[in-house]
Short mmCIF file of C-alpha atoms and ligand atoms in Angstrom, two decimals:
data_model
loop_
_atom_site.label_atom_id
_atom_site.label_comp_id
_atom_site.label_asym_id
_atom_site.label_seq_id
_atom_site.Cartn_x
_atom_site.Cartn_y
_atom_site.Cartn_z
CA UNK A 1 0.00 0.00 0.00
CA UNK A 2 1.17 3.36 -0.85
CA UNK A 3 0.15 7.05 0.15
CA UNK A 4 -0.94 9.50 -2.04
CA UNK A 5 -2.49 13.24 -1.96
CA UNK A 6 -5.45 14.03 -4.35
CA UNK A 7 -6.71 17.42 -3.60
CA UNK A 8 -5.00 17.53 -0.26
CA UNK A 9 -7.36 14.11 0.65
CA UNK A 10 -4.59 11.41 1.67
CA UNK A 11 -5.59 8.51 0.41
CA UNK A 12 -4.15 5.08 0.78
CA UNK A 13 -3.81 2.80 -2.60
CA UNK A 14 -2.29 -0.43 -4.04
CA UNK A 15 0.91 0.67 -5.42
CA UNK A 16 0.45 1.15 -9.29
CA UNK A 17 -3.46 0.87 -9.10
CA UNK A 18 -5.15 3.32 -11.85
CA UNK A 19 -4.97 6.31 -10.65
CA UNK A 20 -8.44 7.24 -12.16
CA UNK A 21 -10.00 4.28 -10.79
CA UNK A 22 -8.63 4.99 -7.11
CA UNK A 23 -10.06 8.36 -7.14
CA UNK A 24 -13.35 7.53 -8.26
CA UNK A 25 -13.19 4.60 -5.78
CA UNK A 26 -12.26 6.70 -3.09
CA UNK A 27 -15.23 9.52 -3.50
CA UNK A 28 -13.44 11.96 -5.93
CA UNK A 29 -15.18 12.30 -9.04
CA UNK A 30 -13.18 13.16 -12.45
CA UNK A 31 -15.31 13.09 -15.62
CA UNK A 32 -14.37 10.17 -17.75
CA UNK A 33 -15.92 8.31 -20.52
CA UNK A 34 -13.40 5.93 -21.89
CA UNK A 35 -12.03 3.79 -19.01
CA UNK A 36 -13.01 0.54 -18.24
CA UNK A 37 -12.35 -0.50 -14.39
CA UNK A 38 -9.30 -2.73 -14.67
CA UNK A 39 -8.43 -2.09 -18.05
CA UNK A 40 -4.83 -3.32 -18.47
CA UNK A 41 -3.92 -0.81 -21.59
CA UNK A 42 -6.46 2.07 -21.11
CA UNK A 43 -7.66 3.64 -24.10
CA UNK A 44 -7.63 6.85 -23.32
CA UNK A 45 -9.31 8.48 -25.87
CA UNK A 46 -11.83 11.14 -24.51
CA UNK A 47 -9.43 13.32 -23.19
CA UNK A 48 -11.55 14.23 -20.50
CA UNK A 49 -10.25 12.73 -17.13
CA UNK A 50 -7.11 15.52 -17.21
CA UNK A 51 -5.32 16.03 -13.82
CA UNK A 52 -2.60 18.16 -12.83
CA UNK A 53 0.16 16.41 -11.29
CA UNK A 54 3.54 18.42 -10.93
CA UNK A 55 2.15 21.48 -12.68
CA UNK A 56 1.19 19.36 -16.20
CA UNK A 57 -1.85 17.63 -17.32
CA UNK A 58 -2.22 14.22 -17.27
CA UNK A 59 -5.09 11.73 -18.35
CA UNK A 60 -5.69 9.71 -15.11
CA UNK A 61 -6.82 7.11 -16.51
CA UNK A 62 -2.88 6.63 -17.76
CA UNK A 63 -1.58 7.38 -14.35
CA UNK A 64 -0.38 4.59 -12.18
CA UNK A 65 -0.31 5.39 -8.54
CA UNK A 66 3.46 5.29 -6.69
CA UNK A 67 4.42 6.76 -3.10
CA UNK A 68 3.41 10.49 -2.61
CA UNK A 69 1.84 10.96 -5.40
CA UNK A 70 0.56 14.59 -5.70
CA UNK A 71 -2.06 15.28 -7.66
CA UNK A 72 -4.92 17.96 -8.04
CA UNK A 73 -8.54 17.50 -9.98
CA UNK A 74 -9.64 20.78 -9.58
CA UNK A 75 -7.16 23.39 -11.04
CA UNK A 76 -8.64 25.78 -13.64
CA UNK A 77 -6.39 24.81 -15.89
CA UNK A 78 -7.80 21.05 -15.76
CA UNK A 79 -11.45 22.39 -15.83
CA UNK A 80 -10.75 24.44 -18.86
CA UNK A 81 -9.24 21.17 -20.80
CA UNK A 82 -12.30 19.22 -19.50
CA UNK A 83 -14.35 21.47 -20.54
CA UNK A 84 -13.01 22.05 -23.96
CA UNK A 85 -12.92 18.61 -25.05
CA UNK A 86 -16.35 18.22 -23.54
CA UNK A 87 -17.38 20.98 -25.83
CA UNK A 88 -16.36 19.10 -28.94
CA UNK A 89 -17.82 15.89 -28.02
CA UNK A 90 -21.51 17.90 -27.54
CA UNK A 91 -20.80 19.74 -31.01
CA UNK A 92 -21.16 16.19 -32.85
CA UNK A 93 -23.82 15.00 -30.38
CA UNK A 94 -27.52 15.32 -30.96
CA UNK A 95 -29.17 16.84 -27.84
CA UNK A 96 -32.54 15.60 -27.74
CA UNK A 97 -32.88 14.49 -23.92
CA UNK A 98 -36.99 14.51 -23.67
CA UNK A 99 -36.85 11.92 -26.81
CA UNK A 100 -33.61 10.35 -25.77
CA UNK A 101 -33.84 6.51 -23.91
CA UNK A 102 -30.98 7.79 -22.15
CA UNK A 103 -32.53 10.68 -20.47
CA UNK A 104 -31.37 10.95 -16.89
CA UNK A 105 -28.67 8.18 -16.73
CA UNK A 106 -26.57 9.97 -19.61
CA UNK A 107 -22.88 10.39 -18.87
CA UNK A 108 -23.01 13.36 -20.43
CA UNK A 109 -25.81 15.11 -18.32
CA UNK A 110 -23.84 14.37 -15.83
CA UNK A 111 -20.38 15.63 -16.76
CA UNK A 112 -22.19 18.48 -18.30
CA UNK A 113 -23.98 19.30 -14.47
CA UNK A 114 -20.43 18.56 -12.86
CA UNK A 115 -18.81 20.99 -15.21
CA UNK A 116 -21.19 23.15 -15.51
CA UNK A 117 -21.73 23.54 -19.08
CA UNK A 118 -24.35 23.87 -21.14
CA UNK A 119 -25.72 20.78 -23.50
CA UNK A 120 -25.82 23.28 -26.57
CA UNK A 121 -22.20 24.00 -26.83
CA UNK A 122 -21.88 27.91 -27.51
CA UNK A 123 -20.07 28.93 -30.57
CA UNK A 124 -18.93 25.70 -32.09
CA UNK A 125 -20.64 24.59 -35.34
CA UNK A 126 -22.97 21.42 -34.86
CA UNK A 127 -21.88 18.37 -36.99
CA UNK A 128 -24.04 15.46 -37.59
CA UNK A 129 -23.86 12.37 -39.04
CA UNK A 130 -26.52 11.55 -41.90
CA UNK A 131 -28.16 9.18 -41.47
CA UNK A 132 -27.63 9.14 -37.76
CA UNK A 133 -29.22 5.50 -37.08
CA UNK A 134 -26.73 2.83 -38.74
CA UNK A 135 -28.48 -0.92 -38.87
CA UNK A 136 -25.18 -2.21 -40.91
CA UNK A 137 -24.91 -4.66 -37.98
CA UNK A 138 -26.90 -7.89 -38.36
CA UNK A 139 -28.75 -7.24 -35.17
CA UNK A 140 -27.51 -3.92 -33.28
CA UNK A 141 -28.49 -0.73 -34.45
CA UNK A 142 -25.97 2.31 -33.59
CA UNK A 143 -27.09 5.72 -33.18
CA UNK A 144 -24.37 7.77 -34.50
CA UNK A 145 -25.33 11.04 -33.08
CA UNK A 146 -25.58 9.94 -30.14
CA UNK A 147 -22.40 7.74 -29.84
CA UNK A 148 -19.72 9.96 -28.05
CA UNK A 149 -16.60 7.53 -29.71
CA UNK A 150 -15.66 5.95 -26.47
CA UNK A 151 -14.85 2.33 -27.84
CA UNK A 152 -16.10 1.19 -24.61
CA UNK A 153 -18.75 -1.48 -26.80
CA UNK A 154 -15.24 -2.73 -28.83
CA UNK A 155 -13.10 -2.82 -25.96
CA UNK A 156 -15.99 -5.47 -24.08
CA UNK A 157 -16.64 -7.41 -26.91
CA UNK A 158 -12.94 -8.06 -27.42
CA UNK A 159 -12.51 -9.32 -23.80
CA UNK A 160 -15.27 -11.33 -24.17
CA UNK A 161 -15.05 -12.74 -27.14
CA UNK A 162 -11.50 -12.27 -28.58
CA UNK A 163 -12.49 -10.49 -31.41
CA UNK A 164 -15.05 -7.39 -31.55
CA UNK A 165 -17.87 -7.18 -33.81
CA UNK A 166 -18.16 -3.68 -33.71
CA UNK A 167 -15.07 -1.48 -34.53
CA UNK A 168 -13.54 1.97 -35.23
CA UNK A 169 -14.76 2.79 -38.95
CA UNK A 170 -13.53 5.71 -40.95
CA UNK A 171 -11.46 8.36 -40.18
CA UNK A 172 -11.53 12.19 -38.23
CA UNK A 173 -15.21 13.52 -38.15
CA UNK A 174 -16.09 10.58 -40.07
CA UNK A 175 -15.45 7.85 -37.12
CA UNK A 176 -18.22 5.58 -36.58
CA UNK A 177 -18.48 2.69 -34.59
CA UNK A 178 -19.56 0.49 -37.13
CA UNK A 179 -20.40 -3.82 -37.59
CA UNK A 180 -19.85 -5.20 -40.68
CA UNK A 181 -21.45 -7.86 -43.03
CA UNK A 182 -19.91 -10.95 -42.08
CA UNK A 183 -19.40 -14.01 -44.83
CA UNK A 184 -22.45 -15.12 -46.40
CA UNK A 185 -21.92 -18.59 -45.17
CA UNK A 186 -20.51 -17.35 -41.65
CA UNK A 187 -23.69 -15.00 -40.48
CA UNK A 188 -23.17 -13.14 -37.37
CA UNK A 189 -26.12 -14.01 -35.16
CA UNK A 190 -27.34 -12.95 -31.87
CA UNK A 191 -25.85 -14.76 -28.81
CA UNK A 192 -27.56 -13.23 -26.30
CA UNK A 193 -24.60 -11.08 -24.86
CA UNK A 194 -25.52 -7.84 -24.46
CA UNK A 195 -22.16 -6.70 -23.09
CA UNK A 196 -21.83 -3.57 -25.96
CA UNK A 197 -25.21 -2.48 -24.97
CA UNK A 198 -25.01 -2.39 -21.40
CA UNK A 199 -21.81 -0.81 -21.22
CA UNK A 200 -22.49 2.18 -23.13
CA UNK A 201 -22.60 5.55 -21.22
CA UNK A 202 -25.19 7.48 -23.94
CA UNK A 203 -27.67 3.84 -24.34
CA UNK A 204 -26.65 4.71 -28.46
CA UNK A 205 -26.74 1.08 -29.51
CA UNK A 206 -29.96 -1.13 -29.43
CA UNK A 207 -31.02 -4.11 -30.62
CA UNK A 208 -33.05 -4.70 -33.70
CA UNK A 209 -36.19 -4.82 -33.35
CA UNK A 210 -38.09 -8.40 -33.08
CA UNK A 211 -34.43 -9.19 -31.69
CA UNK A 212 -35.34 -10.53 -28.35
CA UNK A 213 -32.72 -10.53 -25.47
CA UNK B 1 -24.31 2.94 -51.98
CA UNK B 2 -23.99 0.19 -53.18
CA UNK B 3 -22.00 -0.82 -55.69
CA UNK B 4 -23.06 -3.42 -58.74
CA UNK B 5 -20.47 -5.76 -59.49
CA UNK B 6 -19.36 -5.91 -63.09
CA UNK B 7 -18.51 -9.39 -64.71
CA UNK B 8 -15.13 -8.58 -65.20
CA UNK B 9 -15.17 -8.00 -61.60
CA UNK B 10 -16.52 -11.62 -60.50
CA UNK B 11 -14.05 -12.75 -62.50
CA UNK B 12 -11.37 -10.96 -61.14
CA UNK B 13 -12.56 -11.40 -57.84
CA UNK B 14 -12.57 -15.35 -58.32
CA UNK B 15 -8.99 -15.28 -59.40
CA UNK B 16 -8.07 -13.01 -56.52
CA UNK B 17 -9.71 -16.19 -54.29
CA UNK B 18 -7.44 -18.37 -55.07
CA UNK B 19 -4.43 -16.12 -55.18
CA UNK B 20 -5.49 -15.20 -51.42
CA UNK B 21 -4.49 -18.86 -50.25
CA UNK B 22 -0.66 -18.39 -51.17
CA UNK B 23 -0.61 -15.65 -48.94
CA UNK B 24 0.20 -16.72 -45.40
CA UNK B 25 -2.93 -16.87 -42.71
CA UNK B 26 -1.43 -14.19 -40.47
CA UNK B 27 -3.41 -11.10 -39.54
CA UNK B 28 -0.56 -9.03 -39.94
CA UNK B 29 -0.86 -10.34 -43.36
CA UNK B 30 -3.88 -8.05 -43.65
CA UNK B 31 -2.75 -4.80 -45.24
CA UNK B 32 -0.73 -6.38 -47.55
CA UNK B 33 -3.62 -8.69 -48.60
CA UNK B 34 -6.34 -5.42 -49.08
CA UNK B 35 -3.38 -3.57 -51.09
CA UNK B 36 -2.65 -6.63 -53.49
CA UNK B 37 -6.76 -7.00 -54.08
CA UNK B 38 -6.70 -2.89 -55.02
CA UNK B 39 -3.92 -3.34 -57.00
CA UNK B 40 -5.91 -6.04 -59.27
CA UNK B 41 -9.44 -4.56 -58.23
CA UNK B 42 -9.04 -0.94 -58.31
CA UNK B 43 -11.75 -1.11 -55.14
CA UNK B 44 -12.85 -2.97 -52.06
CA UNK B 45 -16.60 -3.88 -52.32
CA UNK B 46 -17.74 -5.43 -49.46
CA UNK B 47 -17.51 -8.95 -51.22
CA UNK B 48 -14.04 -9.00 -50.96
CA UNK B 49 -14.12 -7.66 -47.32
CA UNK B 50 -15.91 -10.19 -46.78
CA UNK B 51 -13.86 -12.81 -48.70
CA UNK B 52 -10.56 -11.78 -46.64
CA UNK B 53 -12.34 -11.95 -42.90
CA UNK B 54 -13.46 -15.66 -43.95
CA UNK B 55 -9.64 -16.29 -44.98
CA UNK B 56 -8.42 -14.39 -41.89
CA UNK B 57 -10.77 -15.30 -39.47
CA UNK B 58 -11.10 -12.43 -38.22
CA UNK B 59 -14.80 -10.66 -38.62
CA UNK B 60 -15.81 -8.47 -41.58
CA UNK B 61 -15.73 -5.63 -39.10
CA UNK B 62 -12.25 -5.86 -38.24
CA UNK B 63 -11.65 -5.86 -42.08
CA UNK B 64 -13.53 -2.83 -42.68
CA UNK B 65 -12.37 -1.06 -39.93
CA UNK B 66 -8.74 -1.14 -40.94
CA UNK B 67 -9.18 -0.31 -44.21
CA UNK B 68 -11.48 2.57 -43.88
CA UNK B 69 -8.57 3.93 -41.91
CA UNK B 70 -6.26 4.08 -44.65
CA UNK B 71 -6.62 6.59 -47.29
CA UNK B 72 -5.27 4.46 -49.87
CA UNK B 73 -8.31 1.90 -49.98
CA UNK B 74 -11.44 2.70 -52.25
CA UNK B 75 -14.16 1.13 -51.47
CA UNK B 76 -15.83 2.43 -54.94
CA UNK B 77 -14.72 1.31 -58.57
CA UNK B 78 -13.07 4.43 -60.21
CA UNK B 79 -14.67 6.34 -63.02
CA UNK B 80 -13.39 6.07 -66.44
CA UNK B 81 -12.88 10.06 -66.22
CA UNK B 82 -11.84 10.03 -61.92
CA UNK B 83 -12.30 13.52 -61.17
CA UNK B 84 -9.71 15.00 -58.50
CA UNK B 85 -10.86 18.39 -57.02
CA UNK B 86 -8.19 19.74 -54.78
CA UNK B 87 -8.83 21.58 -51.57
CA UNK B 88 -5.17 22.70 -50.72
CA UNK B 89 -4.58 25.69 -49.07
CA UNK B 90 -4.65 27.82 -52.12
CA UNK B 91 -7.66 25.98 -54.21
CA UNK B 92 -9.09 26.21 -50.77
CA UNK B 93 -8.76 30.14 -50.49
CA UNK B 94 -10.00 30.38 -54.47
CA UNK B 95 -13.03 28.64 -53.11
CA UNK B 96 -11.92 24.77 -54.25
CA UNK B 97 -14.76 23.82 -52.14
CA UNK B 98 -17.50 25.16 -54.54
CA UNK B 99 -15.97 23.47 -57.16
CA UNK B 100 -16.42 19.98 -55.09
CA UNK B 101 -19.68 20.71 -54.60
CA UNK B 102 -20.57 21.84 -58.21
CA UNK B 103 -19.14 18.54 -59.29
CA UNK B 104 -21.32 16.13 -56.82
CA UNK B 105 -24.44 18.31 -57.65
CA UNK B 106 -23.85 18.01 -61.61
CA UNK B 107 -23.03 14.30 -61.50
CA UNK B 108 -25.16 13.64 -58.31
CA UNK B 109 -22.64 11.78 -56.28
CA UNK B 110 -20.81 12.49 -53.40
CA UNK B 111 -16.70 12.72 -53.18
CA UNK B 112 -15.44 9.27 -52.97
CA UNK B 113 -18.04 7.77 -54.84
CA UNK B 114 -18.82 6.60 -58.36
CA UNK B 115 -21.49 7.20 -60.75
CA UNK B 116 -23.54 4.33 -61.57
CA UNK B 117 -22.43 3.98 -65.20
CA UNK B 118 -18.85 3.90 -63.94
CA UNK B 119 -18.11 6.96 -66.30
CA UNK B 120 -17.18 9.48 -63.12
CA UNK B 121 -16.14 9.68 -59.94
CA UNK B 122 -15.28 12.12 -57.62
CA UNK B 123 -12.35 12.39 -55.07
CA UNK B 124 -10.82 15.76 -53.00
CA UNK B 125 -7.01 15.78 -53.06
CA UNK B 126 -4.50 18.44 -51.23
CA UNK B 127 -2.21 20.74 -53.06
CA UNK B 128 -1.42 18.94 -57.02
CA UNK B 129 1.53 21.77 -56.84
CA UNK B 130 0.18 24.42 -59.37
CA UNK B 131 -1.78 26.94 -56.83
CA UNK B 132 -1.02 29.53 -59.35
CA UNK B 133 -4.05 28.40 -61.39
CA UNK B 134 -6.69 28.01 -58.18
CA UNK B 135 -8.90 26.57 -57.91
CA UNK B 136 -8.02 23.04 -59.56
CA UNK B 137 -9.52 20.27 -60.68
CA UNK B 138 -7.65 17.53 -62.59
CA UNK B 139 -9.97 15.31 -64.84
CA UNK B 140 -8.29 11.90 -66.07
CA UNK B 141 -4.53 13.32 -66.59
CA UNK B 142 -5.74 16.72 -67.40
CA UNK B 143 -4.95 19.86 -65.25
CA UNK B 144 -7.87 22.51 -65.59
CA UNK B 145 -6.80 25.15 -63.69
CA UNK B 146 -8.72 28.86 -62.83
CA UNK B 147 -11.99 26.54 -62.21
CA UNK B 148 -15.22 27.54 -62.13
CA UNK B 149 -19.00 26.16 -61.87
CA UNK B 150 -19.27 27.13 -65.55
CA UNK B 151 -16.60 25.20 -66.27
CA UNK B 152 -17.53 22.03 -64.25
CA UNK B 153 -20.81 21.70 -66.78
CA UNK B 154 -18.25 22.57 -69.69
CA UNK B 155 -16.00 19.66 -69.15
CA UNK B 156 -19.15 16.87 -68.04
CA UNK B 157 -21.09 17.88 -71.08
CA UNK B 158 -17.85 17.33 -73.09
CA UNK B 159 -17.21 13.78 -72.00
CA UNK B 160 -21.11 13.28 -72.76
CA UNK B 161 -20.99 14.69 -76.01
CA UNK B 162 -17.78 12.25 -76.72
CA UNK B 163 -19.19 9.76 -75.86
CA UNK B 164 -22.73 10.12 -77.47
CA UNK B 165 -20.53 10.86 -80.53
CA UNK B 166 -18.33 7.65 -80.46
CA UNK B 167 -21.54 5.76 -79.97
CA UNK B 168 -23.21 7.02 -83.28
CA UNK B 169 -19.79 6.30 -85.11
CA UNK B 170 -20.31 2.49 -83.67
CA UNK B 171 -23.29 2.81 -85.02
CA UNK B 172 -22.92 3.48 -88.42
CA UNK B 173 -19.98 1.37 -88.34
CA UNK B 174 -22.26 -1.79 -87.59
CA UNK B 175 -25.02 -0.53 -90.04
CA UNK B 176 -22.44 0.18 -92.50
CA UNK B 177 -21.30 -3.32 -92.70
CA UNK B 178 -24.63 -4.99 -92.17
S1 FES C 301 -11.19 8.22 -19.16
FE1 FES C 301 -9.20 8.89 -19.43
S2 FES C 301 -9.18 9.56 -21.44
FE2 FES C 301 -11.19 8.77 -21.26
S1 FES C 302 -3.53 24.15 -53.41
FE1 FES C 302 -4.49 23.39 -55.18
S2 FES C 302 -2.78 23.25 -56.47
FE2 FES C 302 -1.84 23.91 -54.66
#
């Protein structure tokens, strides 16, 4: 066990635990989207769970935990990076809470209330996807503009089954998360494992309908 | 979008097949494997996506994923007359960007896609290196420079009227010998 110092909170961890998992174990909340509790080789891609530790920002998801560890969550220099790449996320996200499944246990309503922010991101142009709802997949359908990019669907499906059958498609403001057509003679049917589905912090992938889990 | 395969296609497709078992069953093998099937296929229709997870063993989205990453794969059959548009920082400033779009309106496709008839297609490319005439657009091997939407219908109509021309002359020709 090792000591470290998160907002002037000692707090008392297995030496190189995650740091973003200790804190959020231990009552401190930092925004994060990506991160998967135990992940081996976080992914680390929504930029949102900065910290400042020895004056620079660091994703705390990447962050193992050693022996007087110092680290702050709450610098304005973190809440403005947090913010900012929160921003971007919303500009290429369709807000339409009232109609949305995920309405009230979003991620993103909550980040948003945490960092105070708005769901209509001020000033930045609004990008859709069109058509938003993609049914490429045999037997998921994946709302586009409402997907926020995490990976968090391919990153289960690979534990669990060794290879994911949804991936990263495309490229830049393109990205989708995307299932292919599989061999004619190979289909791709439904299992029953609804890992990709449950795990997803904006409820943007469903099952097909007459698809019954 | 999707794409018709042509005969010639099937047929190359079915040679590609069996040239796909030479190639060792790695899945670092995968790259190599989509750029040999462009090289032969000029474009990755979701056949042969297909094909190479089955080979692999890896699913069709693991396939697709990769290669939509890469700039380099097509995943539509170029047009006998490929249109390049460029959008580098000068054609950019001259307004390249109308240009794309009066190009995809006229020919009602988007960039990266292919007509039905496989006669155009339509792709964006940075600087060609001659930002003295922007805005650019480069049709087959020919560099039109100073482009504008007048010109887009100028150099589609041409093709058409080429084309409608060499058809009539095939015409005759066949009623000619009849
Ligand atoms: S949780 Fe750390 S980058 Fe997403
Ligand atoms: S930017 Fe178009 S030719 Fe240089």
């Amino acid at each position: 066990m090792v000591q470290i110092l998160v907002d002037n909170n000692i707090i008392e961890a297995e030496n190189g635990a995650n740091l973003l998992q200790t804190c959020l174990e231990n009552g401190i909340y930092i925004p994060n989207l990506c991160y998967l509790n135990d992940s081996q080789e976080p992914f680390a891609a929504c930029r949102l769970c900065f910290v400042e530790i020895d004056g620079h920002p660091v994703a705390a998801c990447t962050q193992k935990v050693s022996e007087g560890l110092q680290v702050q969550t709450d610098t304005s220099a973190v809440r403005s990076l947090q913010k900012t790449a929160f921003r971007l996320l919303l500009s290429v996200h369709e807000i339409k809470c009232k109609e949305c499944s995920a309405n009230k246990r979003c991620d993103l309503q909550r980040i948003a209330k945490f960092l105070k922010v708005g769901l209509k991101p001020k000033g930045l142009e609004i990008r859709l996807k069109d058509p938003g709802l993609d049914s490429g997949h045999p037997y998921l359908i994946v709302d586009q503009n409402r997907c926020v990019l995490c990976g968090k669907c391919v990153q289960v499906c690979l534990q669990k089954h060794g290879h994911s059958y949804l991936t990263f498609a495309k490229r830049g403001f393109d990205t989708v998360i995307s299932g292919y057509i599989e061999p004619d003679d190979i289909p791709l049917t439904f299992s029953g494992c609804t890992l990709c589905i449950d795990i997803c912090p904006v409820m943007a992938i469903s099952l097909k309908e007459g698809i019954k889990s | 979008m999707d794409v018709i395969l042509t005969s010639e296609d099937k047929v190359i497709i079915e040679k590609l097949g069996s040239r796909l078992t030479q190639c060792e069953k790695v899945k670092t093998n995968l790259i190599p494997i989509l750029q040999m099937i462009q090289e032969e296929l000029k474009y990755l229709p979701p056949e042969v996506i297909k094909m190479v997870a089955k080979y692999l063993e890896i699913p069709g989205s693991e396939v697709y994923g990769v290669a939509t990453f890469y700039n380099q794969f097509k995943f539509n059959p170029p047009g006998k007359n490929p249109i390049k548009v460029c959008l580098g920082t000068a054609c950019h400033v001259r307004a390249g960007d109308i240009i794309l779009e009066n190009f995809e309106r006229k020919l009602g496709i988007s960039e990266g896609q292919t007509t039905e008839d496989r006669e155009f297609s339509i792709e964006r490319v940075a600087c060609v290196g001659c930002c003295a005439l922007a805005p650019v657009a480069i049709m087959g091997d020919t560099v039109h420079g100073h482009m504008a939407p007048s010109k887009v219908e100028g150099l589609i109509l041409r093709v058409q009227v080429e084309h409608e021309k060499a058809e009539r002359e095939r015409q005759k020709i066949e009623s000619d010998r009849q």
